Amino acid sequence: MIDLSSVGPRVGERFPDVVLLDQTGRPLDLHAFRAGRVALFIVHRSADW
Amino acid sequence: MALSYDPVDVLARFAATHGIRYPLLSDVGSRVIEQLGLLHEALTARLGLYPVRADHPRYQRVPYPGTFVIGDSGVVVDKVFEQHHLIRRSADWFISRPDAAGVAVHGGSGPVRVALSLSDATYRPTQRLMVRAEVWIAPGYHAYADPAPDGMTPFRLDLDAVPDVTIDHRVPQPQARTSDELGRPFPAYESGFEWPIGVVVAKNVGDVPLRAHVQVQACTASVCEPPESIDLTLVLHGTDHVPPNGGGST
């Protein structure tokens, strides 16, 4: 069994800054895009699985 | 928004195919995935159990599948990750309205009432959905949890087994302790509580009937009602565009 509580940023921590290209090829800044809103950040395996 | 290690063109095609309008972030090489501490190193060994080409790019540097809920201040307020890379929860699980799917059934005629609802009206294979039982207990009453005093019926909630469906109960902790006539303490539920049940349908099997059976005996400090059985049924529908496996001929 994997200790999933230790996977990635912990509850209570600020989610790190992330800037990556989105599906349109444009850079997207995670926190700027949120603009103060609650967000779901989903991490997944390849969409081409 | 979502994050994977796919290139932009793969994500663009995926978004167009499934009508996805939220951002899909491309992390080719899993650099950010690794920086976030999300690299699923154990998966590489696990892939040896499957008939796949483990050296294919889609199986390289795979992240743990899961979801973060980021609050309005940018702080992680919740996170959900699964042990198996195929299992993940639906978005409606997180939006978390008990009747998010608009489907609920109610039962009970005495001091205990039960409402059963689904997080989603339809399922996709390996997606973890939630069945939520909301139990209301009339003021002045309690329902024994397990173990109950001799001769008393403890609160039980069971879902009938269904082929290809995994059911995972999150039994809520009793809120109180009460005593029998000899003064011995027993755990009990009072007022109201929720009983969440995780459901995973392994493959497309068409509509899935979820039949719940509740056993309860409500008591006051001085008298107990007869035990009551409450049966409730919800149907979890397969997605319309995926036909049931094994149906028809090709």
mmCIF file of C-alpha atoms in Angstrom:
data_model
loop_
_atom_site.group_PDB
_atom_site.id
_atom_site.type_symbol
_atom_site.label_atom_id
_atom_site.label_comp_id
_atom_site.label_asym_id
_atom_site.label_seq_id
_atom_site.Cartn_x
_atom_site.Cartn_y
_atom_site.Cartn_z
ATOM 1 C CA MET A 1 0.000 0.000 0.000
ATOM 2 C CA ILE A 2 1.246 3.468 -0.876
ATOM 3 C CA ASP A 3 1.010 6.231 1.731
ATOM 4 C CA LEU A 4 -1.143 8.504 -0.400
ATOM 5 C CA SER A 5 -1.254 11.283 2.206
ATOM 6 C CA SER A 6 2.368 12.027 1.389
ATOM 7 C CA VAL A 7 1.797 12.188 -2.383
ATOM 8 C CA GLY A 8 2.121 15.706 -3.698
ATOM 9 C CA PRO A 9 1.314 18.978 -1.913
ATOM 10 C CA ARG A 10 -0.308 18.464 1.472
ATOM 11 C CA VAL A 11 -3.617 19.771 2.726
ATOM 12 C CA GLY A 12 -3.010 23.170 4.249
ATOM 13 C CA GLU A 13 -0.090 24.026 1.970
ATOM 14 C CA ARG A 14 -0.306 26.554 -0.813
ATOM 15 C CA PHE A 15 -0.452 24.719 -4.121
ATOM 16 C CA PRO A 16 2.781 25.477 -5.976
ATOM 17 C CA ASP A 17 2.887 27.787 -8.952
ATOM 18 C CA VAL A 18 2.379 25.928 -12.225
ATOM 19 C CA VAL A 19 2.700 27.423 -15.696
ATOM 20 C CA LEU A 20 2.259 25.019 -18.619
ATOM 21 C CA LEU A 21 0.832 24.997 -22.132
ATOM 22 C CA ASP A 22 -2.840 24.106 -22.361
ATOM 23 C CA GLN A 23 -4.544 22.182 -25.153
ATOM 24 C CA THR A 24 -4.621 25.309 -27.337
ATOM 25 C CA GLY A 25 -0.836 25.680 -27.096
ATOM 26 C CA ARG A 26 -1.056 28.824 -24.931
ATOM 27 C CA PRO A 27 0.744 29.171 -21.587
ATOM 28 C CA LEU A 28 -1.582 28.962 -18.597
ATOM 29 C CA ASP A 29 -0.693 30.093 -15.081
ATOM 30 C CA LEU A 30 -2.682 27.957 -12.646
ATOM 31 C CA HIS A 31 -3.238 30.573 -9.926
ATOM 32 C CA ALA A 32 -3.818 33.425 -12.379
ATOM 33 C CA PHE A 33 -6.416 31.308 -14.163
ATOM 34 C CA ARG A 34 -8.146 30.508 -10.859
ATOM 35 C CA ALA A 35 -8.453 34.226 -10.151
ATOM 36 C CA GLY A 36 -9.375 33.595 -6.525
ATOM 37 C CA ARG A 37 -11.868 30.836 -7.279
ATOM 38 C CA VAL A 38 -11.955 27.310 -5.868
ATOM 39 C CA ALA A 39 -10.561 24.852 -8.385
ATOM 40 C CA LEU A 40 -10.271 21.141 -8.943
ATOM 41 C CA PHE A 41 -6.826 20.123 -10.176
ATOM 42 C CA ILE A 42 -7.010 16.657 -11.666
ATOM 43 C CA VAL A 43 -3.864 14.647 -12.288
ATOM 44 C CA HIS A 44 -4.284 11.789 -14.708
ATOM 45 C CA ARG A 45 -2.510 9.241 -16.867
ATOM 46 C CA SER A 46 -2.137 9.697 -20.593
ATOM 47 C CA ALA A 47 -5.249 10.712 -22.501
ATOM 48 C CA ASP A 48 -3.860 8.365 -25.155
ATOM 49 C CA TRP A 49 -3.761 5.327 -22.841
ATOM 50 C CA MET B 1 -8.183 21.945 -14.799
ATOM 51 C CA ALA B 2 -6.206 18.807 -15.445
ATOM 52 C CA LEU B 3 -2.573 17.799 -15.770
ATOM 53 C CA SER B 4 -0.961 14.986 -17.714
ATOM 54 C CA TYR B 5 2.260 14.285 -19.557
ATOM 55 C CA ASP B 6 0.639 14.304 -22.993
ATOM 56 C CA PRO B 7 1.742 16.701 -25.737
ATOM 57 C CA VAL B 8 -0.566 19.541 -26.706
ATOM 58 C CA ASP B 9 -1.914 17.850 -29.842
ATOM 59 C CA VAL B 10 -3.002 14.742 -27.903
ATOM 60 C CA LEU B 11 -4.793 16.913 -25.346
ATOM 61 C CA ALA B 12 -6.410 19.000 -28.069
ATOM 62 C CA ARG B 13 -7.756 15.882 -29.748
ATOM 63 C CA PHE B 14 -8.953 14.465 -26.394
ATOM 64 C CA ALA B 15 -10.716 17.728 -25.514
ATOM 65 C CA ALA B 16 -12.417 17.913 -28.903
ATOM 66 C CA THR B 17 -13.528 14.266 -28.768
ATOM 67 C CA HIS B 18 -15.097 14.561 -25.323
ATOM 68 C CA GLY B 19 -16.278 18.157 -25.396
ATOM 69 C CA ILE B 20 -13.914 19.258 -22.606
ATOM 70 C CA ARG B 21 -13.793 23.015 -22.183
ATOM 71 C CA TYR B 22 -11.603 23.360 -19.089
ATOM 72 C CA PRO B 23 -7.813 23.614 -19.369
ATOM 73 C CA LEU B 24 -5.794 20.464 -19.943
ATOM 74 C CA LEU B 25 -2.166 21.179 -19.079
ATOM 75 C CA SER B 26 0.666 19.542 -21.011
ATOM 76 C CA ASP B 27 3.693 18.399 -18.987
ATOM 77 C CA VAL B 28 5.692 16.439 -21.559
ATOM 78 C CA GLY B 29 8.444 14.537 -19.736
ATOM 79 C CA SER B 30 6.576 14.892 -16.416
ATOM 80 C CA ARG B 31 8.935 17.618 -15.162
ATOM 81 C CA VAL B 32 6.254 19.450 -13.176
ATOM 82 C CA ILE B 33 4.675 16.155 -12.148
ATOM 83 C CA GLU B 34 7.984 15.178 -10.582
ATOM 84 C CA GLN B 35 8.451 18.594 -8.955
ATOM 85 C CA LEU B 36 5.025 18.250 -7.364
ATOM 86 C CA GLY B 37 6.023 14.862 -5.940
ATOM 87 C CA LEU B 38 3.451 13.030 -8.034
ATOM 88 C CA LEU B 39 5.609 10.603 -10.004
ATOM 89 C CA HIS B 40 4.175 7.079 -9.662
ATOM 90 C CA GLU B 41 7.399 5.110 -9.569
ATOM 91 C CA ALA B 42 5.716 1.915 -8.344
ATOM 92 C CA LEU B 43 3.512 1.815 -11.441
ATOM 93 C CA THR B 44 6.411 0.837 -13.702
ATOM 94 C CA ALA B 45 6.825 -2.412 -11.771
ATOM 95 C CA ARG B 46 3.079 -2.979 -11.675
ATOM 96 C CA LEU B 47 2.814 -2.612 -15.472
ATOM 97 C CA GLY B 48 4.779 -5.843 -15.826
ATOM 98 C CA LEU B 49 1.578 -7.605 -14.773
ATOM 99 C CA TYR B 50 -0.296 -6.352 -17.826
ATOM 100 C CA PRO B 51 0.080 -7.366 -21.499
ATOM 101 C CA VAL B 52 1.422 -3.955 -22.555
ATOM 102 C CA ARG B 53 4.622 -2.602 -24.047
ATOM 103 C CA ALA B 54 6.072 -1.076 -20.944
ATOM 104 C CA ASP B 55 8.510 1.018 -23.020
ATOM 105 C CA HIS B 56 5.672 2.903 -24.791
ATOM 106 C CA PRO B 57 5.741 6.649 -23.970
ATOM 107 C CA ARG B 58 2.282 6.536 -22.413
ATOM 108 C CA TYR B 59 3.651 4.261 -19.680
ATOM 109 C CA GLN B 60 6.666 6.415 -18.886
ATOM 110 C CA ARG B 61 6.819 8.741 -15.874
ATOM 111 C CA VAL B 62 3.131 8.321 -15.080
ATOM 112 C CA PRO B 63 1.719 10.391 -12.202
ATOM 113 C CA TYR B 64 -0.384 9.171 -9.339
ATOM 114 C CA PRO B 65 -3.967 9.750 -10.482
ATOM 115 C CA GLY B 66 -5.864 11.990 -8.160
ATOM 116 C CA THR B 67 -7.502 15.309 -7.511
ATOM 117 C CA PHE B 68 -6.599 18.363 -5.469
ATOM 118 C CA VAL B 69 -9.228 20.802 -4.293
ATOM 119 C CA ILE B 70 -7.571 24.213 -4.243
ATOM 120 C CA GLY B 71 -9.359 26.774 -2.108
ATOM 121 C CA ASP B 72 -9.944 30.383 -3.042
ATOM 122 C CA SER B 73 -6.721 31.435 -1.313
ATOM 123 C CA GLY B 74 -4.648 28.922 -3.291
ATOM 124 C CA VAL B 75 -4.255 26.491 -0.382
ATOM 125 C CA VAL B 76 -4.937 22.780 -0.798
ATOM 126 C CA VAL B 77 -8.162 22.116 1.122
ATOM 127 C CA ASP B 78 -8.610 18.507 0.098
ATOM 128 C CA LYS B 79 -6.903 15.856 -1.956
ATOM 129 C CA VAL B 80 -8.044 12.449 -3.089
ATOM 130 C CA PHE B 81 -5.735 9.834 -4.504
ATOM 131 C CA GLU B 82 -6.405 6.153 -5.111
ATOM 132 C CA GLN B 83 -4.170 3.141 -4.678
ATOM 133 C CA HIS B 84 -4.936 1.830 -8.174
ATOM 134 C CA HIS B 85 -4.124 3.946 -11.222
ATOM 135 C CA LEU B 86 -7.387 2.961 -12.942
ATOM 136 C CA ILE B 87 -9.664 4.276 -10.194
ATOM 137 C CA ARG B 88 -10.618 7.923 -9.947
ATOM 138 C CA ARG B 89 -13.557 9.856 -8.562
ATOM 139 C CA SER B 90 -16.132 11.743 -10.529
ATOM 140 C CA ALA B 91 -16.259 15.541 -10.487
ATOM 141 C CA ASP B 92 -19.683 15.430 -8.873
ATOM 142 C CA TRP B 93 -18.152 13.643 -5.897
ATOM 143 C CA PHE B 94 -16.241 16.845 -5.168
ATOM 144 C CA ILE B 95 -19.074 19.224 -5.930
ATOM 145 C CA SER B 96 -20.679 17.086 -3.248
ATOM 146 C CA ARG B 97 -24.289 17.891 -3.211
ATOM 147 C CA PRO B 98 -26.012 14.809 -1.802
ATOM 148 C CA ASP B 99 -28.406 14.707 -4.720
ATOM 149 C CA ALA B 100 -25.988 16.064 -7.313
ATOM 150 C CA ALA B 101 -27.431 13.623 -9.791
ATOM 151 C CA GLY B 102 -30.967 14.725 -8.950
ATOM 152 C CA VAL B 103 -31.734 11.176 -7.904
ATOM 153 C CA ALA B 104 -32.794 10.296 -4.369
ATOM 154 C CA VAL B 105 -35.144 7.836 -2.739
ATOM 155 C CA HIS B 106 -36.529 7.961 0.779
ATOM 156 C CA GLY B 107 -37.767 5.402 3.239
ATOM 157 C CA GLY B 108 -38.710 4.784 6.837
ATOM 158 C CA SER B 109 -42.020 5.299 8.632
ATOM 159 C CA GLY B 110 -40.956 5.587 12.265
ATOM 160 C CA PRO B 111 -38.448 7.697 14.169
ATOM 161 C CA VAL B 112 -35.721 6.861 11.627
ATOM 162 C CA ARG B 113 -35.841 8.056 8.017
ATOM 163 C CA VAL B 114 -33.299 7.292 5.331
ATOM 164 C CA ALA B 115 -32.584 9.085 2.062
ATOM 165 C CA LEU B 116 -30.362 7.425 -0.515
ATOM 166 C CA SER B 117 -28.768 9.464 -3.282
ATOM 167 C CA LEU B 118 -26.127 9.232 -5.993
ATOM 168 C CA SER B 119 -23.265 11.614 -6.754
ATOM 169 C CA ASP B 120 -23.745 10.882 -10.451
ATOM 170 C CA ALA B 121 -26.646 9.652 -12.530
ATOM 171 C CA THR B 122 -24.365 7.724 -14.887
ATOM 172 C CA TYR B 123 -21.079 5.898 -14.504
ATOM 173 C CA ARG B 124 -17.961 5.347 -16.545
ATOM 174 C CA PRO B 125 -15.987 2.154 -15.938
ATOM 175 C CA THR B 126 -13.437 2.420 -13.092
ATOM 176 C CA GLN B 127 -14.821 5.761 -11.976
ATOM 177 C CA ARG B 128 -15.450 5.953 -8.220
ATOM 178 C CA LEU B 129 -18.893 7.348 -7.508
ATOM 179 C CA MET B 130 -20.620 7.910 -4.216
ATOM 180 C CA VAL B 131 -23.862 6.575 -2.868
ATOM 181 C CA ARG B 132 -24.816 8.659 0.143
ATOM 182 C CA ALA B 133 -27.270 7.506 2.760
ATOM 183 C CA GLU B 134 -28.533 10.322 4.952
ATOM 184 C CA VAL B 135 -30.085 9.050 8.140
ATOM 185 C CA TRP B 136 -32.352 11.198 10.265
ATOM 186 C CA ILE B 137 -33.259 10.132 13.813
ATOM 187 C CA ALA B 138 -36.106 11.883 15.603
ATOM 188 C CA PRO B 139 -35.226 13.973 18.666
ATOM 189 C CA GLY B 140 -35.157 11.920 21.850
ATOM 190 C CA TYR B 141 -34.322 8.736 20.004
ATOM 191 C CA HIS B 142 -31.095 6.906 19.330
ATOM 192 C CA ALA B 143 -30.187 3.873 17.246
ATOM 193 C CA TYR B 144 -27.634 1.402 18.549
ATOM 194 C CA ALA B 145 -24.510 0.907 16.506
ATOM 195 C CA ASP B 146 -22.702 -2.425 16.435
ATOM 196 C CA PRO B 147 -22.331 -4.026 18.984
ATOM 197 C CA ALA B 148 -25.784 -3.537 20.449
ATOM 198 C CA PRO B 149 -27.137 -4.882 23.741
ATOM 199 C CA ASP B 150 -28.452 -8.443 23.685
ATOM 200 C CA GLY B 151 -31.795 -8.628 21.896
ATOM 201 C CA MET B 152 -31.425 -5.186 20.279
ATOM 202 C CA THR B 153 -30.950 -4.623 16.539
ATOM 203 C CA PRO B 154 -27.894 -2.540 15.653
ATOM 204 C CA PHE B 155 -28.035 -0.108 12.762
ATOM 205 C CA ARG B 156 -26.939 -1.818 9.576
ATOM 206 C CA LEU B 157 -26.815 -0.638 6.010
ATOM 207 C CA ASP B 158 -25.964 -3.115 3.252
ATOM 208 C CA LEU B 159 -25.932 -2.912 -0.530
ATOM 209 C CA ASP B 160 -26.648 -6.101 -2.465
ATOM 210 C CA ALA B 161 -23.580 -7.412 -4.260
ATOM 211 C CA VAL B 162 -23.572 -6.735 -8.012
ATOM 212 C CA PRO B 163 -21.230 -8.476 -10.502
ATOM 213 C CA ASP B 164 -18.368 -6.239 -11.659
ATOM 214 C CA VAL B 165 -19.202 -3.633 -9.012
ATOM 215 C CA THR B 166 -16.970 -2.892 -6.016
ATOM 216 C CA ILE B 167 -18.733 -1.472 -2.983
ATOM 217 C CA ASP B 168 -16.803 0.278 -0.235
ATOM 218 C CA HIS B 169 -18.606 1.376 2.926
ATOM 219 C CA ARG B 170 -17.282 4.253 5.037
ATOM 220 C CA VAL B 171 -19.024 3.346 8.255
ATOM 221 C CA PRO B 172 -19.560 6.539 10.271
ATOM 222 C CA GLN B 173 -18.428 6.660 13.845
ATOM 223 C CA PRO B 174 -21.269 6.572 16.386
ATOM 224 C CA GLN B 175 -21.791 9.989 17.876
ATOM 225 C CA ALA B 176 -22.807 8.928 21.363
ATOM 226 C CA ARG B 177 -22.706 6.249 23.966
ATOM 227 C CA THR B 178 -25.788 5.054 25.741
ATOM 228 C CA SER B 179 -26.384 2.489 28.458
ATOM 229 C CA ASP B 180 -28.555 -0.582 28.734
ATOM 230 C CA GLU B 181 -30.653 -1.392 31.834
ATOM 231 C CA LEU B 182 -27.548 -2.672 33.576
ATOM 232 C CA GLY B 183 -25.693 0.555 32.942
ATOM 233 C CA ARG B 184 -23.300 -0.957 30.407
ATOM 234 C CA PRO B 185 -22.238 1.519 27.697
ATOM 235 C CA PHE B 186 -22.964 0.879 24.030
ATOM 236 C CA PRO B 187 -22.220 3.000 20.948
ATOM 237 C CA ALA B 188 -25.201 4.702 19.311
ATOM 238 C CA TYR B 189 -26.227 7.136 16.613
ATOM 239 C CA GLU B 190 -28.303 10.206 17.449
ATOM 240 C CA SER B 191 -29.944 13.002 15.427
ATOM 241 C CA GLY B 192 -28.574 12.571 11.909
ATOM 242 C CA PHE B 193 -25.561 11.204 10.141
ATOM 243 C CA GLU B 194 -24.290 10.314 6.706
ATOM 244 C CA TRP B 195 -23.150 6.927 5.559
ATOM 245 C CA PRO B 196 -21.081 7.279 2.364
ATOM 246 C CA ILE B 197 -20.541 4.293 0.114
ATOM 247 C CA GLY B 198 -18.003 4.255 -2.691
ATOM 248 C CA VAL B 199 -19.054 2.382 -5.832
ATOM 249 C CA VAL B 200 -16.809 1.412 -8.738
ATOM 250 C CA VAL B 201 -18.204 -0.334 -11.807
ATOM 251 C CA ALA B 202 -15.325 -2.237 -13.416
ATOM 252 C CA LYS B 203 -16.709 -2.327 -16.941
ATOM 253 C CA ASN B 204 -19.724 -1.212 -18.907
ATOM 254 C CA VAL B 205 -22.582 -3.502 -17.854
ATOM 255 C CA GLY B 206 -25.556 -1.275 -18.661
ATOM 256 C CA ASP B 207 -27.819 -0.113 -15.868
ATOM 257 C CA VAL B 208 -26.739 -1.121 -12.360
ATOM 258 C CA PRO B 209 -29.431 -1.542 -9.688
ATOM 259 C CA LEU B 210 -28.215 -0.560 -6.244
ATOM 260 C CA ARG B 211 -30.433 -2.167 -3.595
ATOM 261 C CA ALA B 212 -29.870 -0.946 -0.059
ATOM 262 C CA HIS B 213 -31.187 -2.632 3.054
ATOM 263 C CA VAL B 214 -31.320 -0.817 6.351
ATOM 264 C CA GLN B 215 -31.949 -2.513 9.685
ATOM 265 C CA VAL B 216 -32.597 -0.215 12.628
ATOM 266 C CA GLN B 217 -34.215 -0.154 16.029
ATOM 267 C CA ALA B 218 -34.951 3.260 17.455
ATOM 268 C CA CYS B 219 -35.000 3.692 21.226
ATOM 269 C CA THR B 220 -35.643 6.450 23.697
ATOM 270 C CA ALA B 221 -34.120 6.464 27.145
ATOM 271 C CA SER B 222 -36.947 4.228 28.377
ATOM 272 C CA VAL B 223 -38.517 2.314 25.484
ATOM 273 C CA CYS B 224 -37.531 0.770 22.147
ATOM 274 C CA GLU B 225 -39.594 0.623 18.970
ATOM 275 C CA PRO B 226 -39.793 -2.702 17.096
ATOM 276 C CA PRO B 227 -36.915 -3.242 14.667
ATOM 277 C CA GLU B 228 -37.581 -1.776 11.231
ATOM 278 C CA SER B 229 -36.331 -2.820 7.796
ATOM 279 C CA ILE B 230 -36.038 -0.140 5.128
ATOM 280 C CA ASP B 231 -35.343 -1.170 1.531
ATOM 281 C CA LEU B 232 -34.351 1.386 -1.077
ATOM 282 C CA THR B 233 -33.317 1.011 -4.719
ATOM 283 C CA LEU B 234 -31.466 3.368 -7.011
ATOM 284 C CA VAL B 235 -30.397 2.700 -10.569
ATOM 285 C CA LEU B 236 -27.011 3.811 -11.813
ATOM 286 C CA HIS B 237 -27.181 4.214 -15.581
ATOM 287 C CA GLY B 238 -24.511 3.386 -18.101
ATOM 288 C CA THR B 239 -23.549 6.278 -20.385
ATOM 289 C CA ASP B 240 -25.778 6.444 -23.437
ATOM 290 C CA HIS B 241 -23.082 6.280 -26.059
ATOM 291 C CA VAL B 242 -21.480 3.083 -24.747
ATOM 292 C CA PRO B 243 -23.572 -0.022 -25.408
ATOM 293 C CA PRO B 244 -23.644 -2.796 -22.793
ATOM 294 C CA ASN B 245 -20.907 -5.416 -23.273
ATOM 295 C CA GLY B 246 -22.103 -8.631 -24.814
ATOM 296 C CA GLY B 247 -25.244 -7.150 -26.298
ATOM 297 C CA GLY B 248 -26.031 -7.778 -30.002
ATOM 298 C CA SER B 249 -23.620 -9.064 -32.630
ATOM 299 C CA THR B 250 -20.964 -7.476 -34.851
#
